[in-house]
Coordinates of C-alpha atoms and ligand atoms in Angstrom, one line a residue:
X1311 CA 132.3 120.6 103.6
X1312 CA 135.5 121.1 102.1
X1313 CA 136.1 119.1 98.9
X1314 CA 139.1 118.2 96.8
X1315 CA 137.9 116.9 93.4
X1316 CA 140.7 115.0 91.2
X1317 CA 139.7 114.5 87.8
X1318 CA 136.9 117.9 88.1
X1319 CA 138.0 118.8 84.8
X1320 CA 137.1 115.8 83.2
X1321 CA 133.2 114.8 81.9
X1322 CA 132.3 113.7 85.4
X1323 CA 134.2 115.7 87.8
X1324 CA 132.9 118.8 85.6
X1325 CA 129.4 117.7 86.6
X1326 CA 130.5 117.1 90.4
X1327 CA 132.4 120.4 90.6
X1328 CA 129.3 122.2 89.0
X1329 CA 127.2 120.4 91.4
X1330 CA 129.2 121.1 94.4
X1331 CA 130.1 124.7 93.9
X1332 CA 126.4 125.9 93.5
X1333 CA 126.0 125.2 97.5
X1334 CA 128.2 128.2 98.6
X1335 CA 128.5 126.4 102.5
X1336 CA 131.0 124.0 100.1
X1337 CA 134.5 124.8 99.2
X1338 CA 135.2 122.9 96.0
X1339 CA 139.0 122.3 94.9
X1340 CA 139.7 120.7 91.3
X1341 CA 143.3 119.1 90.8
X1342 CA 143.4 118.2 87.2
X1343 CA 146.6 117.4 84.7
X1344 CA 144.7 118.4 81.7
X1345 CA 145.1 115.3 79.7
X1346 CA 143.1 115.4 76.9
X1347 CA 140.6 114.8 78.3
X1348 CA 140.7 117.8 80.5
X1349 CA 138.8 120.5 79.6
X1350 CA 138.5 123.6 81.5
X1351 CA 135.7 125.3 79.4
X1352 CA 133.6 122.7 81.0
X1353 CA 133.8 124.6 84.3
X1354 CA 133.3 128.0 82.8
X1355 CA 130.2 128.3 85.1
X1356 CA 132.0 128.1 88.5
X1357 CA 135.3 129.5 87.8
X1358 CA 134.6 133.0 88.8
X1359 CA 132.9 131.4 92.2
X1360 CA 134.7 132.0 95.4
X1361 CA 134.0 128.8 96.7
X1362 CA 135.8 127.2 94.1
X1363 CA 139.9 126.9 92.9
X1364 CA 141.2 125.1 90.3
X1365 CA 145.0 123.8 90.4
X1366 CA 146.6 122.4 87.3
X1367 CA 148.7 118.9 88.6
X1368 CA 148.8 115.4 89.1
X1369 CA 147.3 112.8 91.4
X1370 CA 151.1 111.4 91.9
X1371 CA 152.5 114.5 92.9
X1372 CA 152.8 114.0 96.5
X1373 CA 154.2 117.2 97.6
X1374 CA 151.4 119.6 95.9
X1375 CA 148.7 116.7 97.0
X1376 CA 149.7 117.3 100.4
X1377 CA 150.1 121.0 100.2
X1378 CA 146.7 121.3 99.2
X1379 CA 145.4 119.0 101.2
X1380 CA 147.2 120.9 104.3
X1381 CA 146.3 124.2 103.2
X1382 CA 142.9 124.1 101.8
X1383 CA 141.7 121.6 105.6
X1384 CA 140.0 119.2 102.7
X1385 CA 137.0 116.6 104.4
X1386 CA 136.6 114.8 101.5
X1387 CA 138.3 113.8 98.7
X1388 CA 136.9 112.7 95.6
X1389 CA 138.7 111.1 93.5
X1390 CA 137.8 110.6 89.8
X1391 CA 141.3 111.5 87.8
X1392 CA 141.8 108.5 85.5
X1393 CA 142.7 107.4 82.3
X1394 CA 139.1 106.4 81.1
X1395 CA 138.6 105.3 77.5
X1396 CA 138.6 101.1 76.8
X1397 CA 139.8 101.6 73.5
X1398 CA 142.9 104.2 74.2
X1399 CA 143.9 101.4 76.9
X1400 CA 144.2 98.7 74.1
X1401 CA 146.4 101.2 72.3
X1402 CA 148.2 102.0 74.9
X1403 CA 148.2 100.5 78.4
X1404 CA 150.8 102.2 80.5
X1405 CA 149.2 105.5 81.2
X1406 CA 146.5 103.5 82.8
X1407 CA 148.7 102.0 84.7
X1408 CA 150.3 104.8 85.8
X1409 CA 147.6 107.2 86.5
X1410 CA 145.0 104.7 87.9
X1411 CA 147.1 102.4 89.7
X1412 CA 150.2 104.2 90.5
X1413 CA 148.7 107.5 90.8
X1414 CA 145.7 106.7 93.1
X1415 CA 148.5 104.6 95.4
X1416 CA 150.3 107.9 95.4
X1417 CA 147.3 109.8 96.0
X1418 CA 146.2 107.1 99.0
X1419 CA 149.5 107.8 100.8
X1420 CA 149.4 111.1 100.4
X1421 CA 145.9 111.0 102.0
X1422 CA 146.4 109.0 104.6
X1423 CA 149.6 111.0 106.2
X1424 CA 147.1 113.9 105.7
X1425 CA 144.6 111.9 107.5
X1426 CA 147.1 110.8 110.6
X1427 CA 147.7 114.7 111.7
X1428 CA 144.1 115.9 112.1
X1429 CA 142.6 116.2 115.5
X1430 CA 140.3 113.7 115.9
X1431 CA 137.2 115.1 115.3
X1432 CA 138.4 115.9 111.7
X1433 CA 139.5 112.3 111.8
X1434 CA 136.1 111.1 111.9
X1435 CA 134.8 113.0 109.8
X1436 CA 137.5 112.7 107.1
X1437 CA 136.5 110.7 103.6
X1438 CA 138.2 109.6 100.5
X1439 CA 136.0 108.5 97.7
X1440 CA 137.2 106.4 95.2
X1441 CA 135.3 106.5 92.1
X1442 CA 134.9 103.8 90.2
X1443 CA 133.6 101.6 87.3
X1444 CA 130.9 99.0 86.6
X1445 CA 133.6 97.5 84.1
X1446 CA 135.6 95.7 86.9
X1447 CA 132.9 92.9 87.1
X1448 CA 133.5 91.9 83.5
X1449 CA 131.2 90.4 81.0
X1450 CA 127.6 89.4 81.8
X1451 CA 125.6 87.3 80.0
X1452 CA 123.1 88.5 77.6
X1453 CA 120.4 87.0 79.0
X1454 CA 121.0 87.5 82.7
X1455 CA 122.3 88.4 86.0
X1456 CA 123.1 91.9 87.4
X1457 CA 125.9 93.5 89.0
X1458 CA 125.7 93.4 92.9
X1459 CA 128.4 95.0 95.4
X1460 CA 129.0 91.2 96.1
X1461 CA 129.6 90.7 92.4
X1462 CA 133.5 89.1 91.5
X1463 CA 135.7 91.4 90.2
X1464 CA 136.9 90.0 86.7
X1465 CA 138.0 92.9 84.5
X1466 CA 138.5 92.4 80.9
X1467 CA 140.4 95.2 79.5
X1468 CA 144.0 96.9 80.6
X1469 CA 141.4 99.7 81.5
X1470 CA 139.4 97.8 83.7
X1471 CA 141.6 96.4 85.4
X1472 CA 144.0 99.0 86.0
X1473 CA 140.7 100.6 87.8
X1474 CA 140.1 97.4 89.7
X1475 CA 143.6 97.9 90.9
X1476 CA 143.0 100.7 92.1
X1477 CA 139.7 99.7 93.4
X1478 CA 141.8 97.0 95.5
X1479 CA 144.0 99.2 96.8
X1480 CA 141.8 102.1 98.0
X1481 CA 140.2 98.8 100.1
X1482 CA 143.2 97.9 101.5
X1483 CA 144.0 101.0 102.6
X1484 CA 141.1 100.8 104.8
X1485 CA 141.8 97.3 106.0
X1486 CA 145.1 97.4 106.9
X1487 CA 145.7 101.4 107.8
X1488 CA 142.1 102.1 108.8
X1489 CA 141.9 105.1 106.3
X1490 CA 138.4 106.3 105.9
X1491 CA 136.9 105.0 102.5
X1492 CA 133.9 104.5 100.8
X1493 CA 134.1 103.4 96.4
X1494 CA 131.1 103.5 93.8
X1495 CA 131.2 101.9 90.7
X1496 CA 128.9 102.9 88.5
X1497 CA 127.9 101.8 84.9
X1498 CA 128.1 103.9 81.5
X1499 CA 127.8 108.2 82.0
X1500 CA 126.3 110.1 79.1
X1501 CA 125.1 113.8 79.2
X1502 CA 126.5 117.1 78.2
X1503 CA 130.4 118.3 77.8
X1504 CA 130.8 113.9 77.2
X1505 CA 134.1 113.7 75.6
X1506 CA 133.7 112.7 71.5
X1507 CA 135.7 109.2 72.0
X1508 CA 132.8 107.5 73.5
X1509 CA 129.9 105.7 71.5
X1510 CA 127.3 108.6 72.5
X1511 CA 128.7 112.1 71.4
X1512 CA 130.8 109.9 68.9
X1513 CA 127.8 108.9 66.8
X1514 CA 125.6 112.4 67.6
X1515 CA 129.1 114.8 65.8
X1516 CA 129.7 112.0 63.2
X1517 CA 126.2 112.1 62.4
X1518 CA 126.5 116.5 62.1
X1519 CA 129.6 115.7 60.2
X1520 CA 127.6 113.3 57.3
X1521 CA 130.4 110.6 58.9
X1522 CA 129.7 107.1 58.9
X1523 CA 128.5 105.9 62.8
X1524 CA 130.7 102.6 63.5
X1525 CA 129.5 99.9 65.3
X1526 CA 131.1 97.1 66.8
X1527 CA 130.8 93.8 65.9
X1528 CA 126.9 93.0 65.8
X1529 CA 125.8 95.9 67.7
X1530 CA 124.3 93.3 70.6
X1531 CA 126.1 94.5 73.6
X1532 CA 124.8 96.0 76.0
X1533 CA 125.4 99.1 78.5
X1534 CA 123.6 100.3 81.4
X1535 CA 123.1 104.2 80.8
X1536 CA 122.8 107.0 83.2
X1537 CA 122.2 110.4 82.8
X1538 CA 125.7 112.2 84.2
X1539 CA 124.2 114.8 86.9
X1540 CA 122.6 111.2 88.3
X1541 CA 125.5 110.3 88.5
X1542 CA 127.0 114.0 90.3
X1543 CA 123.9 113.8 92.6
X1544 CA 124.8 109.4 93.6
X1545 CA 128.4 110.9 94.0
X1546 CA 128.0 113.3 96.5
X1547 CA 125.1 111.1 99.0
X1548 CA 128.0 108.7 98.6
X1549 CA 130.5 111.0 99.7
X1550 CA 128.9 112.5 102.3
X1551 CA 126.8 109.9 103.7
X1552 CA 127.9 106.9 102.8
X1553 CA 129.0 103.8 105.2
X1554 CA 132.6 103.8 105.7
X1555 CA 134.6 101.0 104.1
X1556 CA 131.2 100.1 102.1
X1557 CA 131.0 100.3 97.5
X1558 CA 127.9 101.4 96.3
X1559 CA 126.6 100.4 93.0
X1560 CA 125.3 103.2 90.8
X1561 CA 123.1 103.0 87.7
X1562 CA 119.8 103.7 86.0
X1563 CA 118.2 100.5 85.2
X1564 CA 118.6 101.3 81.7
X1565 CA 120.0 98.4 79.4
X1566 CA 120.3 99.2 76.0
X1567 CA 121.9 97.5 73.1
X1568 CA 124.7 99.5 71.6
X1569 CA 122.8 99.4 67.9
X1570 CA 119.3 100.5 69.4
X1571 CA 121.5 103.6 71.6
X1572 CA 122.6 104.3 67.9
X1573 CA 119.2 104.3 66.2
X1574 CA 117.6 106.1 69.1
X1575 CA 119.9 109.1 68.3
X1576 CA 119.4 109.2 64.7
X1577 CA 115.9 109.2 65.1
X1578 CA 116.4 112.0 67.5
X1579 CA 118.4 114.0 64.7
X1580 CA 115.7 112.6 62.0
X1581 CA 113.4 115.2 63.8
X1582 CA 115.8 118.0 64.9
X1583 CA 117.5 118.5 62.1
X1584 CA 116.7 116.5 58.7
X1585 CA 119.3 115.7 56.8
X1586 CA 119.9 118.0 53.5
X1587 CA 119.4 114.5 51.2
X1588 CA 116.3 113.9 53.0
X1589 CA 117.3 110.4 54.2
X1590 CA 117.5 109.0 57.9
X1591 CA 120.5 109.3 59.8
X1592 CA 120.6 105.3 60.4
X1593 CA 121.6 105.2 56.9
X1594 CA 125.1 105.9 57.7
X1595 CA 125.5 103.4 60.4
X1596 CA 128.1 101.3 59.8
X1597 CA 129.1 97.4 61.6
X1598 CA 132.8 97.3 62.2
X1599 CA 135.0 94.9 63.8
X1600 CA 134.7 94.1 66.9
X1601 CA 136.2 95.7 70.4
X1602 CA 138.9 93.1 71.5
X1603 CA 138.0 91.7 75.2
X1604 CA 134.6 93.2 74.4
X1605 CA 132.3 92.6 77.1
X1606 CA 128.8 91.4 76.0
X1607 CA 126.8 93.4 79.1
X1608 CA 127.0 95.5 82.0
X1609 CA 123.3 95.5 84.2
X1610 CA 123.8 97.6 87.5
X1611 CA 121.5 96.3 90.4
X1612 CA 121.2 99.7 92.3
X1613 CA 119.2 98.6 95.2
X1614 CA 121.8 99.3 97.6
X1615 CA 121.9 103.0 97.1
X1616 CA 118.8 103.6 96.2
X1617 CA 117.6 102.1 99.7
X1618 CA 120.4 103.1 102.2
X1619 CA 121.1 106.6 100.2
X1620 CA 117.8 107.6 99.1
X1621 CA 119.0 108.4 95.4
X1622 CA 117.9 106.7 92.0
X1623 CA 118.2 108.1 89.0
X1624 CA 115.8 111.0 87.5
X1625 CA 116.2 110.8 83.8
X1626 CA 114.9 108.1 81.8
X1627 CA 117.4 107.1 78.9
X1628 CA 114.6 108.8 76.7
X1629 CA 114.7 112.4 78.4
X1630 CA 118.3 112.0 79.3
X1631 CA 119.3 111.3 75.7
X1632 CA 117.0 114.2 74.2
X1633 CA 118.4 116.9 77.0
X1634 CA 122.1 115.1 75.7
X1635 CA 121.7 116.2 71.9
X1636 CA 119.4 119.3 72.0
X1637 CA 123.1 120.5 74.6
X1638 CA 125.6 119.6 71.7
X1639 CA 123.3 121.3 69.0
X1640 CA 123.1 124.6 70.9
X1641 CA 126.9 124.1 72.2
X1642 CA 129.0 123.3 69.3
X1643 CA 131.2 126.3 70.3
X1644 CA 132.7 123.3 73.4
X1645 CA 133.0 120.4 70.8
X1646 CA 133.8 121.7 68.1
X1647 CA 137.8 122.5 68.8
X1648 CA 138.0 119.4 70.5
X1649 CA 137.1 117.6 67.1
X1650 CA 139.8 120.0 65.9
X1651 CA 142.5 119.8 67.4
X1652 CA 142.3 116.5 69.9
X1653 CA 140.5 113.7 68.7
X1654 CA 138.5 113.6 65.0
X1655 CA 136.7 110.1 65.5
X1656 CA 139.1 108.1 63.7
X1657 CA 138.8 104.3 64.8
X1658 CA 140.6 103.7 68.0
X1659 CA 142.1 100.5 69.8
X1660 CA 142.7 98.1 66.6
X1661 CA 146.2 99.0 66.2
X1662 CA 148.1 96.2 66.3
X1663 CA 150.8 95.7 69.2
X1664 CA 154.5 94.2 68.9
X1665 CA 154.8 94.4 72.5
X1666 CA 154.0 95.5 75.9
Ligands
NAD2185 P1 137.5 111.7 81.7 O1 138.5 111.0 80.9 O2 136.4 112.5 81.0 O3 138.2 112.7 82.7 C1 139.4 112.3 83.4 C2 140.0 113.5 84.0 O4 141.1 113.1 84.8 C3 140.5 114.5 82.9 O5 140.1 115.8 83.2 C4 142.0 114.4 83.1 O6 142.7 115.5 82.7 C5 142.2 114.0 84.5 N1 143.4 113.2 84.8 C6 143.9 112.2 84.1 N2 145.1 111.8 84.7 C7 145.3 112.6 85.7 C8 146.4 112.7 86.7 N3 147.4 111.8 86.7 N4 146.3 113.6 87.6 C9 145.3 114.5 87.6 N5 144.3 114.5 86.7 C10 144.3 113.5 85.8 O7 136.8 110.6 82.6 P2 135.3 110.5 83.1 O8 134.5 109.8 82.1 O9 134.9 111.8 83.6 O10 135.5 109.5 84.3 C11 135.8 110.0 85.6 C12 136.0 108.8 86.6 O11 134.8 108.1 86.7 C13 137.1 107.8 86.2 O12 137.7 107.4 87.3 C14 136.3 106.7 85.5 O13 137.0 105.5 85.7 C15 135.0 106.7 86.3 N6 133.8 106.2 85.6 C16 133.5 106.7 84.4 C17 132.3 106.3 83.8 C18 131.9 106.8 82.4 O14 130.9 106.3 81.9 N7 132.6 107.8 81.8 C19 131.5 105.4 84.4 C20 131.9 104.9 85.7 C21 133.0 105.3 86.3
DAU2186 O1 130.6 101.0 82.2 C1 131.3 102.2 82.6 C2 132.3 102.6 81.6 O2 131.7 103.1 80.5 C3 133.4 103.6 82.1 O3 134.1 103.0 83.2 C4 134.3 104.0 81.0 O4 135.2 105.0 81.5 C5 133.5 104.6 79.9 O5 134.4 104.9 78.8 C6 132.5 103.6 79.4 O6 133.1 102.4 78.8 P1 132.6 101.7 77.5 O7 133.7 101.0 76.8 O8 131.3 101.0 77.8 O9 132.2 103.1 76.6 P2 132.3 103.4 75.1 O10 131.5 104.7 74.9 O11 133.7 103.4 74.6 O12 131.5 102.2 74.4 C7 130.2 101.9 74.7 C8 129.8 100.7 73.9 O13 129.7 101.1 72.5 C9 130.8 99.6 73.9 O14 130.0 98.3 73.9 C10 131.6 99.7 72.7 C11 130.6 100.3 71.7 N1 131.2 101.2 70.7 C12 132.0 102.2 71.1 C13 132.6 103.1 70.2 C14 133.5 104.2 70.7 C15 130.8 101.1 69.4 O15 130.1 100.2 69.0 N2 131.3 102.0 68.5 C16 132.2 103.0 68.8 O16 132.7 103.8 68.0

């Protein structure tokens, strides 16, 4: 199969392209902008492969989409370039809404006059994956309900619903131009080369760094966690197997409360590496204000894949946490630049907006 990754430099398109190159019978191309959150020491395993290329560009750029498309015969794309963090998208709303919604139209179009000139056997076979997000169902109860592929869409935040936008449109370009499609939304990622914006790697380097760990609001919200080569392995079954025009719901069946995923990794560092003042790590844990729009909890129900696709998740939150932290202590050499020079953990999303 011959893949075109958007997004592969990213936390998980890394994974997927890491995943995907070490099959050699797969040719893996990675179109990535390098926002950011782009990071191409994240693919320093592959990049000498010859089954894999990466090309610097964006998702809107229909000439060089098609280009590649053409030249490197792609069967599937997978598409994961986005705009991802909830609180940059309460700063600051309009890259979401260009990259996610504009940029994955682009990319549709693109696709689907790529898709109109194969023969028809390469028709058939043709996907486009659209990944996607638990976060466009909103705000769940605390005390129940789960996430089904039948579940309403009712995103909260400029980021979630720029991706259920986008989520809409990849649909529609099914319905109404029969492209072939097939979407995953899938709850919260955590696992090595995680970007330090998110609450995970957040709390781990502020914790290194003797930094106070902020938690929202009163730490009760809850995310469903899965270990991010999970999430790789869900990806491709979905993209190769899955039922065309069909979403599959990904996940772990791990709730947690965002204050017990903080304790959990202090205790972690308690044992790994004891503080110099011989204290715990959850003495530095600090409740902030809250997220605004924050949703209380996301619970994936992932019967769907797990039956038709044959996939469920192989790391408990437990080992998957423990592989996550004992990776950033022996790899500070990958976040340790990032905290220099991109982001240093300062509080993001509570600046206060004049207008749109
Ligand atoms: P990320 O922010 O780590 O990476 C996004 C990548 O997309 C970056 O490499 C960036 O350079 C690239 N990119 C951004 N705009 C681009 C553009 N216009 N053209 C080309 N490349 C562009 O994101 P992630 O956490 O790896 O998430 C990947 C996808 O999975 C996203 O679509 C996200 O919505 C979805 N998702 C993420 C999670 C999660 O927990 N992180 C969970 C479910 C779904
Ligand atoms: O559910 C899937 C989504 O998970 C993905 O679609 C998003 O791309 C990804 O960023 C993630 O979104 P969240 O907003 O859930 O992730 P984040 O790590 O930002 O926050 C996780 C929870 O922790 C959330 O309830 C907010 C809280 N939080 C976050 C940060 C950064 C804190 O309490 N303190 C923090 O400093």
């Amino acid at each position: 199969m011959r893949f075109l990754v958007t997004g592969g430099a990213g936390f998980i398109g890394s994974a997927v392209c890491r995943l995907l190159a070490a099959n050699p019978v797969n040719r893996v191309v990675n179109l990535d902008k390098l926002t950011y959150a782009g990071n191409l020491q994240s693919l320093g395993s592959i990049e000498r492969l010859v089954n894999y290329r990466f090309v610097r560009g964006d998702i809107a750029d229909e000439k060089l989409v098609g280009t590649l498309l053409r030249d490197e015969k792609i069967d599937i794309v997978m598409h994961l370039a986005a705009e991802s963090h909830v609180d940059r998208s309460i700063d600051g709303p309009g890259a979401f809404i260009e990259t996610n919604i504009v940029g994955t139209y682009r990319l549709l179009n693109t696709a689907y006059d790529y898709w109109l000139g194969l023969d028809s056997a390469r028709k058939n076979a043709f996907r486009f994956h659209h990944v996607s997000t638990d976060e466009v169902f909103g705000d769940l109860p605390f005390d129940s309900g789960t996430f089904t592929e039948d579940s309403a869409y009712a995103p909260s935040s400029p980021y979630s619903a720029s991706k259920a936008a986008s989520d809409h449109l990849v649909r529609a370009w099914h319905a109404t131009y029969g492209l072939p499609v097939v979407l995953s939304n899938c709850s919260n990622n955590y696992g090595p080369y995680h970007f330090p914006e998110k609450l995970i790697p957040l709390v781990l380097l502020n914790a290194l760094e003797e930094k106070s760990l902020p938690v929202y609001g009163s730490g009760e919200n809850v995310r469903d966690w899965l270990f991010v080569e999970d999430h790789a392995k869900a990806l491709e079954a979905i993209a190769t197997r899955g039922r065309i025009g069909e979403s599959y719901n990904v996940g772990g069946r791990a709730e947690r409360r965002n204050i017990d995923v903080v304790r959990a990794i202090c205790s972690i560092l308690d044992r790994k590496v004891p503080r110099a003042n011989g204290g715990s790590y959850a003495d530095l844990i600090e409740m902030v204000s809250d997220r605004r729009g924050h949703d209380r909890r996301y619970a994936i129900d992932p019967s769907k894949i797990e039956v038709e696709l044959g996939w469920c998740a192989e790391e408990s939150f437990e080992t998957g946490l423990e592989k996550t932290i004992d990776w950033f202590l022996a790899n500070e050499s990958w976040w340790r630049p990032l905290r220099e020079q991109k982001y240093a953990g300062e509080r993001l999303g509570e600046a206060v907006r004049a207008a749109i």
